[in-house]
mmCIF file of C-alpha atoms in Angstrom:
data_model
loop_
_atom_site.group_PDB
_atom_site.id
_atom_site.type_symbol
_atom_site.label_atom_id
_atom_site.label_comp_id
_atom_site.label_asym_id
_atom_site.label_seq_id
_atom_site.Cartn_x
_atom_site.Cartn_y
_atom_site.Cartn_z
ATOM 1 C CA UNK A 14 -0.152 -3.627 -5.599
ATOM 2 C CA UNK A 15 2.649 -4.758 -7.889
ATOM 3 C CA UNK A 16 3.306 -8.493 -7.592
ATOM 4 C CA UNK A 17 4.024 -11.038 -10.313
ATOM 5 C CA UNK A 18 2.880 -14.099 -8.349
ATOM 6 C CA UNK A 19 -0.761 -14.605 -9.288
ATOM 7 C CA UNK A 20 -1.392 -16.741 -6.208
ATOM 8 C CA UNK A 21 0.037 -14.123 -3.833
ATOM 9 C CA UNK A 22 -1.814 -11.371 -5.735
ATOM 10 C CA UNK A 23 -5.133 -13.145 -5.239
ATOM 11 C CA UNK A 24 -4.495 -13.742 -1.557
ATOM 12 C CA UNK A 25 -3.348 -10.179 -0.852
ATOM 13 C CA UNK A 26 -6.153 -8.695 -2.919
ATOM 14 C CA UNK A 27 -8.832 -10.642 -1.037
ATOM 15 C CA UNK A 28 -7.309 -9.858 2.353
ATOM 16 C CA UNK A 29 -6.791 -6.163 1.674
ATOM 17 C CA UNK A 30 -10.325 -5.790 0.303
ATOM 18 C CA UNK A 31 -11.636 -7.509 3.440
ATOM 19 C CA UNK A 32 -9.800 -4.856 5.486
ATOM 20 C CA UNK A 33 -11.424 -2.071 3.458
ATOM 21 C CA UNK A 34 -8.605 -1.153 1.093
ATOM 22 C CA UNK A 35 -9.235 -0.279 -2.546
ATOM 23 C CA UNK A 36 -6.695 -2.218 -4.597
ATOM 24 C CA UNK A 37 -5.470 -2.051 -8.185
ATOM 25 C CA UNK A 38 -3.244 -4.886 -9.376
ATOM 26 C CA UNK A 39 -0.210 -4.766 -11.646
ATOM 27 C CA UNK A 40 1.703 -7.916 -12.532
ATOM 28 C CA UNK A 41 4.906 -6.437 -13.978
ATOM 29 C CA UNK A 42 6.987 -3.278 -13.762
ATOM 30 C CA UNK A 43 5.801 -1.874 -17.079
ATOM 31 C CA UNK A 44 2.142 -2.200 -16.111
ATOM 32 C CA UNK A 45 2.949 -0.667 -12.716
ATOM 33 C CA UNK A 46 4.462 2.446 -14.289
ATOM 34 C CA UNK A 47 1.431 2.822 -16.551
ATOM 35 C CA UNK A 48 -0.955 2.584 -13.574
ATOM 36 C CA UNK A 49 1.169 4.990 -11.528
ATOM 37 C CA UNK A 50 1.176 7.513 -14.375
ATOM 38 C CA UNK A 51 -2.614 7.352 -14.797
ATOM 39 C CA UNK A 52 -3.730 7.197 -11.136
ATOM 40 C CA UNK A 53 -2.884 8.747 -7.792
ATOM 41 C CA UNK A 54 -2.177 6.150 -5.126
ATOM 42 C CA UNK A 55 -1.794 6.734 -1.401
ATOM 43 C CA UNK A 56 0.361 3.643 -0.986
ATOM 44 C CA UNK A 57 1.981 1.170 -3.363
ATOM 45 C CA UNK A 58 3.002 -2.357 -2.392
ATOM 46 C CA UNK A 59 5.947 -3.133 -4.655
ATOM 47 C CA UNK A 60 7.720 -6.430 -5.276
ATOM 48 C CA UNK A 61 11.274 -6.118 -6.575
ATOM 49 C CA UNK A 62 11.801 -9.099 -8.864
ATOM 50 C CA UNK A 63 9.263 -8.331 -11.580
ATOM 51 C CA UNK A 64 8.956 -9.129 -15.286
ATOM 52 C CA UNK A 65 9.803 -6.380 -17.813
ATOM 53 C CA UNK A 66 11.041 -3.720 -15.345
ATOM 54 C CA UNK A 67 12.678 -4.439 -11.979
ATOM 55 C CA UNK A 68 10.890 -3.015 -8.931
ATOM 56 C CA UNK A 69 13.818 -0.755 -8.001
ATOM 57 C CA UNK A 70 13.659 0.779 -11.490
ATOM 58 C CA UNK A 71 9.904 1.307 -11.027
ATOM 59 C CA UNK A 72 10.610 3.051 -7.717
ATOM 60 C CA UNK A 73 13.426 5.159 -9.146
ATOM 61 C CA UNK A 74 11.335 6.191 -12.164
ATOM 62 C CA UNK A 75 8.301 7.189 -10.135
ATOM 63 C CA UNK A 76 10.419 9.217 -7.700
ATOM 64 C CA UNK A 77 12.230 10.970 -10.563
ATOM 65 C CA UNK A 78 8.811 11.922 -11.972
ATOM 66 C CA UNK A 79 7.855 13.551 -8.664
ATOM 67 C CA UNK A 80 5.482 10.814 -7.484
ATOM 68 C CA UNK A 81 5.354 10.902 -3.673
ATOM 69 C CA UNK A 82 3.051 7.933 -3.045
ATOM 70 C CA UNK A 83 4.032 5.868 -0.035
ATOM 71 C CA UNK A 84 5.895 2.723 -1.159
ATOM 72 C CA UNK A 85 6.149 -0.461 0.837
ATOM 73 C CA UNK A 86 8.543 -2.928 -0.749
ATOM 74 C CA UNK A 87 7.416 -6.520 -0.215
ATOM 75 C CA UNK A 88 10.204 -8.784 -1.405
ATOM 76 C CA UNK A 89 11.901 -12.122 -0.864
ATOM 77 C CA UNK A 90 15.221 -10.250 -1.102
ATOM 78 C CA UNK A 91 16.225 -10.278 2.549
ATOM 79 C CA UNK A 92 19.802 -9.065 2.400
ATOM 80 C CA UNK A 93 20.578 -5.890 4.342
ATOM 81 C CA UNK A 94 22.031 -4.346 1.175
ATOM 82 C CA UNK A 95 18.725 -4.909 -0.664
ATOM 83 C CA UNK A 96 16.749 -3.197 2.094
ATOM 84 C CA UNK A 97 19.183 -0.279 2.253
ATOM 85 C CA UNK A 98 19.100 0.199 -1.533
ATOM 86 C CA UNK A 99 15.290 0.154 -1.604
ATOM 87 C CA UNK A 100 14.972 2.630 1.242
ATOM 88 C CA UNK A 101 17.692 4.885 -0.197
ATOM 89 C CA UNK A 102 15.889 4.954 -3.557
ATOM 90 C CA UNK A 103 12.775 6.297 -1.842
ATOM 91 C CA UNK A 104 10.807 3.395 -0.391
ATOM 92 C CA UNK A 105 9.011 4.237 2.850
ATOM 93 C CA UNK A 106 9.064 0.718 4.280
ATOM 94 C CA UNK A 107 10.414 -2.732 3.457
ATOM 95 C CA UNK A 108 9.009 -6.127 4.424
ATOM 96 C CA UNK A 109 10.570 -9.485 3.671
ATOM 97 C CA UNK A 110 8.606 -12.512 2.418
ATOM 98 C CA UNK A 111 7.359 -14.633 4.056
ATOM 99 C CA UNK A 112 5.506 -12.072 6.132
ATOM 100 C CA UNK A 113 2.630 -11.660 8.558
ATOM 101 C CA UNK A 114 -0.476 -10.383 6.772
ATOM 102 C CA UNK A 115 -1.633 -8.594 9.938
ATOM 103 C CA UNK A 116 1.713 -6.793 10.152
ATOM 104 C CA UNK A 117 1.424 -5.787 6.490
ATOM 105 C CA UNK A 118 -2.026 -4.275 7.125
ATOM 106 C CA UNK A 119 -0.741 -2.443 10.188
ATOM 107 C CA UNK A 120 2.218 -1.028 8.258
ATOM 108 C CA UNK A 121 -0.091 0.100 5.434
ATOM 109 C CA UNK A 122 -2.275 1.932 7.944
ATOM 110 C CA UNK A 123 0.801 3.567 9.490
ATOM 111 C CA UNK A 124 2.056 4.662 6.063
ATOM 112 C CA UNK A 125 -1.340 6.130 5.215
ATOM 113 C CA UNK A 126 -1.428 8.035 8.517
ATOM 114 C CA UNK A 127 2.095 9.332 7.944
ATOM 115 C CA UNK A 128 1.222 10.370 4.389
ATOM 116 C CA UNK A 129 -1.810 12.320 5.574
ATOM 117 C CA UNK A 130 0.184 13.924 8.407
ATOM 118 C CA UNK A 131 -2.288 12.587 10.958
ATOM 119 C CA UNK A 132 -0.943 10.439 13.781
ATOM 120 C CA UNK A 133 -4.199 9.747 15.640
ATOM 121 C CA UNK A 134 -6.074 6.970 13.823
ATOM 122 C CA UNK A 135 -9.456 8.451 14.897
ATOM 123 C CA UNK A 136 -10.547 11.822 13.532
ATOM 124 C CA UNK A 137 -13.494 13.726 14.983
ATOM 125 C CA UNK A 138 -15.044 16.866 13.509
ATOM 126 C CA UNK A 139 -18.468 18.248 14.451
ATOM 127 C CA UNK A 140 -20.153 14.897 15.113
ATOM 128 C CA UNK A 141 -18.330 13.038 12.359
ATOM 129 C CA UNK A 142 -15.962 10.339 13.592
ATOM 130 C CA UNK A 143 -13.588 8.573 11.184
ATOM 131 C CA UNK A 144 -11.752 5.529 12.504
ATOM 132 C CA UNK A 145 -8.915 4.882 10.056
ATOM 133 C CA UNK A 146 -7.958 1.567 11.689
ATOM 134 C CA UNK A 147 -11.444 0.061 11.641
ATOM 135 C CA UNK A 148 -12.194 2.010 8.428
ATOM 136 C CA UNK A 149 -15.517 3.079 9.857
ATOM 137 C CA UNK A 150 -17.365 6.409 9.783
ATOM 138 C CA UNK A 151 -20.076 7.517 12.170
ATOM 139 C CA UNK A 152 -22.150 10.664 12.480
ATOM 140 C CA UNK A 153 -23.570 11.516 15.922
ATOM 141 C CA UNK A 154 -22.653 7.981 17.051
ATOM 142 C CA UNK A 155 -24.590 6.364 14.153
ATOM 143 C CA UNK A 156 -22.437 4.214 11.857
ATOM 144 C CA UNK A 157 -22.496 5.344 8.228
ATOM 145 C CA UNK A 158 -22.357 2.446 5.768
ATOM 146 C CA UNK A 159 -19.694 3.106 3.123
ATOM 147 C CA UNK A 160 -18.029 1.042 0.433
ATOM 148 C CA UNK A 161 -14.220 0.824 0.589
ATOM 149 C CA UNK A 162 -14.002 3.289 -2.310
ATOM 150 C CA UNK A 163 -16.338 5.774 -0.571
ATOM 151 C CA UNK A 164 -14.302 5.497 2.624
#
């Protein structure tokens, strides 16, 4: 998650962790590019107006380096031109602040399903059932306790 507002960072971090997401936090564009270079992320939540490097430059740089992580832009920039530019530069989704946290979580799940190529949120293989919405795993109908990172 790349967001320069510490208050919003804290709130999103707590909420996403509660929903089972593993979250790294970057507070400016430079830090974001460092994290993106060192780690593989399924999905990146990216603000646009960031210190040091603008979010669109972060997006453009990561795409030019071949990074195909899903990117959801979360920005107060609500002009149609802003959304078009972000999507044309390679963002996979765009949400405008203020936003519904539940909708954000739902969009993140959809992006993760799309990235994996799996449309059904529940996977079943030989007694193992993985519910990607509830972020729960069971084996022969017995719930397996996992940390968010293990999931």
